[in-house]
Coordinates of C-alpha atoms and ligand atoms in Angstrom, one line a residue:
X1 CA -11.1 7.0 41.3
X2 CA -12.0 10.0 43.5
X3 CA -14.4 9.3 46.3
X4 CA -18.1 10.3 46.1
X5 CA -18.3 13.4 48.4
X6 CA -21.3 15.0 49.9
X7 CA -21.6 18.5 51.4
X8 CA -22.7 18.9 55.0
X9 CA -24.2 22.3 55.7
X10 CA -25.5 24.0 58.8
X11 CA -26.6 27.6 59.2
X12 CA -26.4 30.2 61.9
X13 CA -29.0 32.9 61.4
X14 CA -29.3 36.3 63.0
X15 CA -32.7 37.8 62.8
X16 CA -33.6 41.3 64.2
X17 CA -36.7 41.4 66.3
X18 CA -39.4 43.9 65.4
X19 CA -39.8 45.3 68.9
X20 CA -40.6 48.9 69.6
X21 CA -37.5 49.4 71.8
X22 CA -34.0 47.9 72.0
X23 CA -33.2 44.8 74.0
X24 CA -31.8 46.5 77.1
X25 CA -32.8 50.1 76.9
X26 CA -35.8 52.3 75.9
X27 CA -34.2 53.5 72.6
X28 CA -36.3 53.4 69.4
X29 CA -35.6 50.1 67.7
X30 CA -36.5 51.4 64.3
X31 CA -33.4 53.2 63.0
X32 CA -34.4 53.0 59.4
X33 CA -33.9 56.3 57.6
X34 CA -32.8 58.0 60.8
X35 CA -29.6 60.1 61.1
X36 CA -26.6 58.1 62.5
X37 CA -26.2 58.0 66.3
X38 CA -29.6 59.5 67.0
X39 CA -31.4 56.4 68.5
X40 CA -28.8 55.8 71.2
X41 CA -28.4 56.3 75.0
X42 CA -25.8 55.6 77.6
X43 CA -27.0 52.0 78.0
X44 CA -26.7 50.9 74.4
X45 CA -23.5 53.0 74.1
X46 CA -22.0 50.8 76.9
X47 CA -21.2 53.6 79.3
X48 CA -19.8 52.4 82.6
X49 CA -22.3 52.4 85.5
X50 CA -25.4 51.9 83.3
X51 CA -27.7 48.9 83.9
X52 CA -29.4 46.9 81.2
X53 CA -33.1 46.0 81.6
X54 CA -34.4 43.2 79.5
X55 CA -37.2 44.0 77.1
X56 CA -40.3 42.0 77.9
X57 CA -41.7 42.3 74.3
X58 CA -38.4 40.9 72.9
X59 CA -38.5 37.9 75.2
X60 CA -42.2 37.2 74.3
X61 CA -41.4 37.4 70.6
X62 CA -38.4 35.1 71.0
X63 CA -40.5 32.6 72.8
X64 CA -43.1 32.7 70.1
X65 CA -40.4 32.1 67.5
X66 CA -39.0 29.2 69.5
X67 CA -42.4 27.6 69.8
X68 CA -43.0 28.0 66.0
X69 CA -39.7 26.3 65.4
X70 CA -40.9 23.4 67.6
X71 CA -38.1 24.0 70.1
X72 CA -38.1 23.0 73.7
X73 CA -38.3 26.2 75.8
X74 CA -35.7 26.2 78.6
X75 CA -37.7 27.9 81.2
X76 CA -34.7 28.7 83.3
X77 CA -32.2 30.5 81.1
X78 CA -29.9 33.5 81.5
X79 CA -27.8 36.0 79.7
X80 CA -24.0 35.8 79.4
X81 CA -21.3 38.3 78.5
X82 CA -19.4 37.4 75.3
X83 CA -16.2 39.4 75.3
X84 CA -14.5 40.6 72.2
X85 CA -13.2 43.9 71.1
X86 CA -14.5 45.5 68.0
X87 CA -15.3 49.2 67.3
X88 CA -19.0 48.5 66.6
X89 CA -19.4 47.0 70.1
X90 CA -19.1 49.9 72.5
X91 CA -19.2 47.9 75.8
X92 CA -16.4 45.5 74.7
X93 CA -18.8 42.6 75.3
X94 CA -22.1 41.4 73.8
X95 CA -24.9 40.3 76.0
X96 CA -25.8 36.9 74.6
X97 CA -26.8 33.5 75.9
X98 CA -24.3 30.7 76.0
X99 CA -24.8 27.5 78.0
X100 CA -28.4 28.1 78.9
X101 CA -30.1 29.4 75.7
X102 CA -33.8 30.3 75.6
X103 CA -34.7 27.3 73.5
X104 CA -33.2 24.2 72.0
X105 CA -33.9 21.1 69.9
X106 CA -36.4 22.3 67.3
X107 CA -37.4 21.2 63.8
X108 CA -38.3 23.0 60.6
X109 CA -40.1 21.1 57.9
X110 CA -39.7 22.8 54.5
X111 CA -40.0 22.0 50.8
X112 CA -37.6 22.3 48.0
X113 CA -39.2 24.2 45.1
X114 CA -40.2 21.6 42.5
X115 CA -37.7 22.8 39.9
X116 CA -34.8 22.0 42.2
X117 CA -35.7 18.3 42.5
X118 CA -37.2 17.6 39.1
X119 CA -40.8 18.3 39.8
X120 CA -43.5 16.0 41.2
X121 CA -45.7 17.0 44.1
X122 CA -44.8 15.9 47.6
X123 CA -41.2 14.6 47.1
X124 CA -39.6 17.9 48.0
X125 CA -40.3 17.6 51.7
X126 CA -37.2 18.1 53.9
X127 CA -36.4 18.5 57.6
X128 CA -33.8 20.6 59.3
X129 CA -33.3 20.3 63.1
X130 CA -32.7 23.4 65.1
X131 CA -29.9 23.2 67.7
X132 CA -30.8 26.4 69.6
X133 CA -32.4 29.8 69.6
X134 CA -31.0 32.5 71.9
X135 CA -31.3 36.2 72.4
X136 CA -28.5 38.7 72.1
X137 CA -28.0 42.4 71.2
X138 CA -26.9 43.5 67.8
X139 CA -23.7 45.6 67.3
X140 CA -23.5 49.0 65.6
X141 CA -22.7 49.5 62.0
X142 CA -19.3 50.4 60.5
X143 CA -18.9 52.1 57.2
X144 CA -15.4 52.0 55.7
X145 CA -14.8 54.9 53.3
X146 CA -11.7 56.5 51.8
X147 CA -9.4 55.0 54.5
X148 CA -11.6 56.1 57.3
X149 CA -14.2 54.2 59.4
X150 CA -17.5 55.7 60.3
X151 CA -19.4 54.3 63.3
X152 CA -23.2 54.4 63.6
X153 CA -24.5 53.0 66.9
X154 CA -28.3 53.2 66.0
X155 CA -28.3 49.4 65.5
X156 CA -26.3 48.7 68.7
X157 CA -28.7 47.1 71.2
X158 CA -31.3 45.9 68.7
X159 CA -32.7 42.6 69.8
X160 CA -31.5 39.6 67.8
X161 CA -32.5 36.0 67.7
X162 CA -29.6 33.8 66.9
X163 CA -30.9 30.5 65.4
X164 CA -28.4 27.7 64.9
X165 CA -29.3 24.6 62.9
X166 CA -27.9 21.0 63.0
X167 CA -25.8 20.2 60.0
X168 CA -28.8 18.7 58.3
X169 CA -28.6 20.5 55.0
X170 CA -27.0 18.8 52.0
X171 CA -27.0 21.4 49.2
X172 CA -27.2 25.1 48.5
X173 CA -30.7 24.5 47.3
X174 CA -31.7 23.0 50.6
X175 CA -29.9 25.8 52.5
X176 CA -31.8 28.5 50.6
X177 CA -35.2 26.7 50.8
X178 CA -34.8 26.2 54.6
X179 CA -33.7 29.8 55.1
X180 CA -36.8 31.0 53.2
X181 CA -39.1 28.9 55.2
X182 CA -37.5 30.1 58.4
X183 CA -38.1 33.7 57.3
X184 CA -41.8 32.9 56.6
X185 CA -42.1 31.4 60.1
X186 CA -40.5 34.4 61.8
X187 CA -42.8 36.8 59.9
X188 CA -45.8 34.7 60.6
X189 CA -45.4 34.9 64.4
X190 CA -44.5 38.6 64.1
X191 CA -41.1 38.1 65.7
X192 CA -39.2 39.8 62.9
X193 CA -39.9 41.7 59.7
X194 CA -37.0 39.8 58.3
X195 CA -36.6 42.4 55.6
X196 CA -33.5 41.2 53.7
X197 CA -32.9 44.6 52.1
X198 CA -32.6 46.2 55.5
X199 CA -30.2 43.5 56.7
X200 CA -32.7 42.2 59.2
X201 CA -31.8 38.6 58.5
X202 CA -28.2 37.5 58.1
X203 CA -26.6 34.2 57.7
X204 CA -23.3 32.4 58.5
X205 CA -23.0 29.0 56.8
X206 CA -20.8 26.1 57.8
X207 CA -19.8 23.6 55.2
X208 CA -17.7 20.5 55.2
X209 CA -17.3 17.5 52.9
X210 CA -17.3 13.8 53.7
X211 CA -17.4 10.6 51.7
X212 CA -20.9 9.4 51.1
X213 CA -21.9 6.9 53.7
X214 CA -19.6 8.3 56.3
X215 CA -21.3 9.5 59.5
X216 CA -18.6 11.6 61.2
X217 CA -18.2 15.3 60.6
X218 CA -15.0 16.7 59.2
X219 CA -13.6 20.1 60.1
X220 CA -15.7 22.8 58.5
X221 CA -15.4 26.1 56.8
X222 CA -17.6 28.8 58.3
X223 CA -18.6 31.5 55.8
X224 CA -19.4 34.8 57.4
X225 CA -21.5 37.8 56.3
X226 CA -24.2 36.4 54.0
X227 CA -26.9 39.1 53.7
X228 CA -29.2 37.7 51.1
X229 CA -30.5 34.3 49.8
X230 CA -28.5 34.9 46.7
X231 CA -25.3 35.5 48.6
X232 CA -26.0 32.3 50.7
X233 CA -26.5 30.3 47.5
X234 CA -23.4 31.7 45.6
X235 CA -21.1 31.5 48.7
X236 CA -22.1 27.8 49.3
X237 CA -21.6 27.0 45.6
X238 CA -18.2 28.6 45.6
X239 CA -17.0 27.1 48.9
X240 CA -18.2 23.6 48.0
X241 CA -16.3 23.7 44.7
X242 CA -13.2 25.0 46.5
X243 CA -13.3 22.4 49.2
X244 CA -13.8 19.6 46.6
X245 CA -10.7 20.8 44.8
X246 CA -8.8 21.0 48.0
X247 CA -9.9 17.5 48.9
X248 CA -8.4 16.2 45.7
X249 CA -5.1 18.0 46.3
X250 CA -4.9 17.0 50.0
X251 CA -6.5 13.6 49.6
X252 CA -8.9 14.5 52.4
X253 CA -10.9 17.1 54.3
X254 CA -9.7 20.3 56.0
X255 CA -7.2 19.8 58.8
X256 CA -9.1 22.1 61.1
X257 CA -12.0 24.5 61.3
X258 CA -11.5 27.8 59.3
X259 CA -13.5 31.0 59.0
X260 CA -13.8 32.7 55.7
X261 CA -15.6 35.9 54.5
X262 CA -17.8 36.1 51.5
X263 CA -16.7 38.8 49.1
X264 CA -19.9 39.4 47.2
X265 CA -18.3 41.7 44.5
X266 CA -15.5 39.2 43.7
X267 CA -17.8 36.2 44.0
X268 CA -15.3 34.3 46.2
X269 CA -14.4 33.6 49.9
X270 CA -11.3 34.8 51.7
X271 CA -9.7 33.2 54.7
X272 CA -10.2 35.3 57.8
X273 CA -8.9 33.2 60.6
X274 CA -8.9 29.9 62.3
X275 CA -12.1 29.6 64.3
X276 CA -12.1 31.0 67.8
X277 CA -13.2 28.5 70.4
X278 CA -15.8 29.5 73.0
X279 CA -12.9 29.9 75.5
X280 CA -11.6 32.9 73.6
X281 CA -14.7 34.8 74.3
X282 CA -14.4 34.4 78.1
X283 CA -18.1 33.9 78.5
X284 CA -19.6 34.4 82.0
X285 CA -23.1 35.0 83.3
X286 CA -24.2 38.6 83.0
X287 CA -24.0 39.9 86.5
X288 CA -26.4 42.8 85.9
X289 CA -29.4 40.7 84.8
X290 CA -31.0 38.1 87.0
X291 CA -31.6 34.7 85.4
X292 CA -34.9 34.3 83.6
X293 CA -37.4 31.9 85.1
X294 CA -40.3 31.7 82.6
X295 CA -43.7 30.7 84.1
X296 CA -45.1 27.6 82.5
X297 CA -48.5 29.2 82.1
X298 CA -46.9 32.0 80.0
X299 CA -45.5 29.5 77.5
X300 CA -48.7 27.6 77.3
X301 CA -50.6 30.8 76.7
X302 CA -48.2 31.9 74.0
X303 CA -48.4 28.5 72.3
X304 CA -52.1 28.6 72.3
X305 CA -52.0 32.0 70.6
X306 CA -49.6 31.0 67.8
X307 CA -51.0 31.8 64.4
X308 CA -51.2 29.2 61.6
X309 CA -47.7 28.5 60.4
X310 CA -46.7 28.7 56.7
X311 CA -46.8 25.0 56.1
X312 CA -50.2 24.6 57.5
X313 CA -51.4 27.7 55.8
X314 CA -50.1 26.4 52.5
X315 CA -51.9 23.1 53.0
X316 CA -55.1 24.9 53.8
X317 CA -54.9 26.9 50.5
X318 CA -54.1 23.8 48.5
X319 CA -57.1 22.1 50.1
X320 CA -59.2 25.1 48.9
X321 CA -58.0 24.2 45.4
X322 CA -55.7 27.1 44.9
X323 CA -52.6 26.4 42.8
X324 CA -49.3 25.9 44.6
X325 CA -48.1 29.2 43.1
X326 CA -51.2 31.0 44.5
X327 CA -50.8 29.4 47.9
X328 CA -47.1 30.4 48.1
X329 CA -48.0 34.0 47.2
X330 CA -50.4 34.1 50.1
X331 CA -48.0 32.5 52.5
X332 CA -45.2 34.8 51.5
X333 CA -47.1 38.0 51.8
X334 CA -49.2 38.4 55.0
X335 CA -50.9 41.5 53.7
X336 CA -52.2 39.7 50.6
X337 CA -53.1 36.8 52.9
X338 CA -55.2 39.1 55.1
X339 CA -57.0 40.5 52.0
X340 CA -57.6 37.1 50.7
X341 CA -59.0 35.8 54.0
X342 CA -61.3 38.8 54.2
X343 CA -62.7 38.3 50.7
X344 CA -63.0 34.6 51.2
X345 CA -64.9 35.1 54.4
X346 CA -67.3 37.3 52.5
X347 CA -67.7 35.2 49.3
X348 CA -67.0 31.7 50.6
X349 CA -65.5 31.1 47.2
X350 CA -61.8 30.6 47.2
X351 CA -61.3 30.7 43.4
X352 CA -63.2 34.0 43.3
X353 CA -61.3 35.4 46.3
X354 CA -58.0 34.4 44.5
X355 CA -59.1 36.0 41.3
X356 CA -60.0 39.3 43.1
X357 CA -56.9 39.4 45.3
X358 CA -54.2 37.6 43.5
X359 CA -55.1 38.3 39.9
X360 CA -56.8 41.7 40.0
X361 CA -55.5 43.4 43.1
X362 CA -51.9 42.1 42.8
X363 CA -51.9 42.7 39.0
X364 CA -53.0 46.4 39.5
X365 CA -50.5 46.9 42.2
X366 CA -47.7 45.6 40.0
X367 CA -48.9 47.5 37.0
X368 CA -48.9 50.8 38.9
X369 CA -45.7 50.1 40.8
X370 CA -47.5 50.1 44.2
X371 CA -46.9 48.0 47.3
X372 CA -49.6 46.1 49.0
X373 CA -48.9 48.1 52.1
X374 CA -49.8 51.3 50.4
X375 CA -52.7 49.8 48.5
X376 CA -56.4 49.3 49.4
X377 CA -56.7 47.6 52.8
X378 CA -58.8 44.5 53.4
X379 CA -61.8 46.5 54.6
X380 CA -61.7 48.6 51.4
X381 CA -61.6 45.4 49.3
X382 CA -64.4 43.8 51.2
X383 CA -66.5 46.9 50.7
X384 CA -65.9 46.6 47.0
X385 CA -67.0 42.9 47.1
X386 CA -70.1 43.9 49.0
X387 CA -71.1 46.2 46.1
X388 CA -70.7 43.2 43.7
X389 CA -72.7 41.0 46.0
X390 CA -75.6 43.4 46.4
X391 CA -75.8 44.1 42.7
X392 CA -74.6 47.7 42.9
X393 CA -72.0 47.1 40.3
X394 CA -71.1 44.1 38.0
X395 CA -68.0 42.0 38.4
X396 CA -66.6 43.7 35.4
X397 CA -67.2 47.2 36.6
X398 CA -65.6 46.1 39.9
X399 CA -62.3 45.5 38.1
X400 CA -62.3 49.1 36.9
X401 CA -63.2 50.3 40.4
X402 CA -60.4 48.3 42.0
X403 CA -57.8 49.7 39.6
X404 CA -59.0 53.2 40.4
X405 CA -58.8 52.3 44.1
X406 CA -55.2 51.2 43.7
X407 CA -54.3 54.3 41.7
X408 CA -56.1 57.0 43.7
X409 CA -56.6 55.4 47.1
X410 CA -60.3 56.4 47.1
X411 CA -63.0 54.2 48.4
X412 CA -65.1 52.0 46.2
X413 CA -68.2 53.9 47.2
X414 CA -66.7 57.2 46.1
X415 CA -65.5 55.9 42.8
X416 CA -68.8 54.3 41.9
X417 CA -70.7 57.5 42.8
X418 CA -68.2 59.7 40.9
X419 CA -68.4 57.7 37.7
X420 CA -72.1 56.9 37.9
X421 CA -71.4 53.2 37.8
X422 CA -74.3 51.9 39.7
X423 CA -75.9 49.0 38.1
X424 CA -79.5 49.3 37.0
X425 CA -81.4 46.8 39.1
X426 CA -84.8 48.5 38.6
X427 CA -86.8 45.7 37.0
X428 CA -89.2 48.1 35.2
X429 CA -86.4 49.8 33.4
X430 CA -84.7 46.6 32.4
X431 CA -88.0 45.1 31.3
X432 CA -88.4 48.0 28.8
X433 CA -84.9 47.4 27.5
X434 CA -85.5 43.7 27.1
X435 CA -88.7 44.3 25.2
X436 CA -86.8 46.6 22.9
X437 CA -84.0 44.1 22.4
X438 CA -86.5 41.4 21.5
X439 CA -88.2 43.7 19.0
X440 CA -84.9 44.7 17.4
X441 CA -83.4 41.2 17.2
X442 CA -86.0 38.9 15.7
X443 CA -83.4 36.6 14.1
X444 CA -81.9 35.9 17.5
X445 CA -85.3 34.9 18.8
X446 CA -85.9 32.8 15.7
X447 CA -82.7 30.8 16.2
X448 CA -83.3 30.5 19.9
X449 CA -86.7 28.9 19.1
X450 CA -84.9 26.5 16.7
X451 CA -82.9 25.3 19.7
X452 CA -79.8 27.5 19.6
X453 CA -79.7 28.6 23.3
X454 CA -76.6 30.7 22.7
X455 CA -78.5 33.0 20.4
X456 CA -79.8 34.7 23.5
X457 CA -76.4 36.2 24.1
X458 CA -77.1 38.7 21.4
X459 CA -80.2 39.9 23.2
X460 CA -78.4 40.3 26.5
X461 CA -75.5 41.9 24.7
X462 CA -77.9 44.5 23.2
X463 CA -79.4 45.3 26.6
X464 CA -75.9 45.7 28.2
X465 CA -74.7 47.9 25.4
X466 CA -77.8 50.0 25.4
X467 CA -77.5 50.5 29.2
X468 CA -73.8 51.3 28.9
X469 CA -73.0 48.1 30.9
X470 CA -75.0 49.2 33.8
X471 CA -78.0 46.8 33.6
X472 CA -77.7 44.0 36.2
X473 CA -77.0 41.0 33.9
X474 CA -78.6 38.6 36.4
X475 CA -81.9 40.5 36.2
X476 CA -81.7 40.9 32.5
X477 CA -81.4 37.2 32.1
X478 CA -84.3 36.5 34.5
X479 CA -86.6 38.9 32.7
X480 CA -85.5 37.6 29.3
X481 CA -86.2 34.0 30.3
X482 CA -89.6 35.0 31.5
X483 CA -90.5 36.9 28.3
X484 CA -89.4 34.2 25.8
X485 CA -90.6 31.4 28.0
X486 CA -94.1 32.7 27.6
Ligands
ZN501 ZN1 -30.3 53.0 74.2
MN502 MN1 -24.5 35.8 67.5

């Protein structure tokens, strides 16, 4: 009988930081949509004689991310040179951190989506320890085309956080769920945009097999170049199957560590090399940058300023009686979250805020193919809510206004004015309408008097219709109650 095997998985994640400038020079860090080799200077091009100057903003962001990952900050840390030759690395070395990284020993608590573990609340909780977080500069980008290679150094020098996990993950589902939670955390502390489409977050995954119950780690296969959650999932699935098959053939694990590349088009991995050891990189302390000695007060300050993290935020929304799906939408999209918080602060009604922001706003954005970033901002939405609160428009009319806001970008006030949508709250006018309604609907009054409270709906309906929906229903009801109560 073949032994029961389990997969042991660890991740190495590179996340670009969303700083204004690069890690060691003043070049624009946002190269998106810019012509190749236009956001470069002699420093990030590795010219001899230039001196790197560490970017304070990048260090602050990396500290915040470390704290959010519950890491221990190593107040004394320094940069090292990691030597390797590659055409996308103009200096011939990367400035990274080796034996004294910025932070170590962290923990991420995350949840498996309920579908992946058969449902049931609360039993999807998982933990993954973080080995280390360090800072380093990104390389340029190579494009291989028609037998030629094009080099674009715009990305060279972009600040990266390299985050390495312990081998705590046991399946591709856990790896993906962890990676998604990590992404939420980095976004929450504003350390990275972590936009997968722009390659701002990239994974290498290590996987090995062992017999269940064993505690020692076997040699692993490291899968390089995973640029999406989908690629991470597919690559791990493929490699686990491959290693299981190989285990049967060899009657055991890999003989030594290997590095493979994920070929996304072919859906398979390909052997690249036997793993370099750290010695091959000839690490030594970067002589041009003094060691960092972070003041304790700075770390305390940054820790105090940390925003609410995704798990806490999710719990908060569940406590407000939002559904798990609604909570996740808010946690995953900071802009929606801001809008929700603003409406909730105004209405103190979570269900209503969710209906306005997650059902209506998000629905209209999706229906019109718009992004939240280009849609009405939280102030515009709160203004709209104010108009409902003060009776200027009804909740129903507000939906129409919101859709118009999404489509045209106009303010609620402008749309209400343009369309003459103000509610009639003038009690005199409404009273006249109610009197007419009573006169025209004697049967409704009859059945009401016989005990059918619902019959009044017809009266209110008549008034609303007659006023083209602009009578304030609250006032209509009040006046009607008064009239028939007499
Ligand atoms: Zn530069
Ligand atoms: Mn790295």
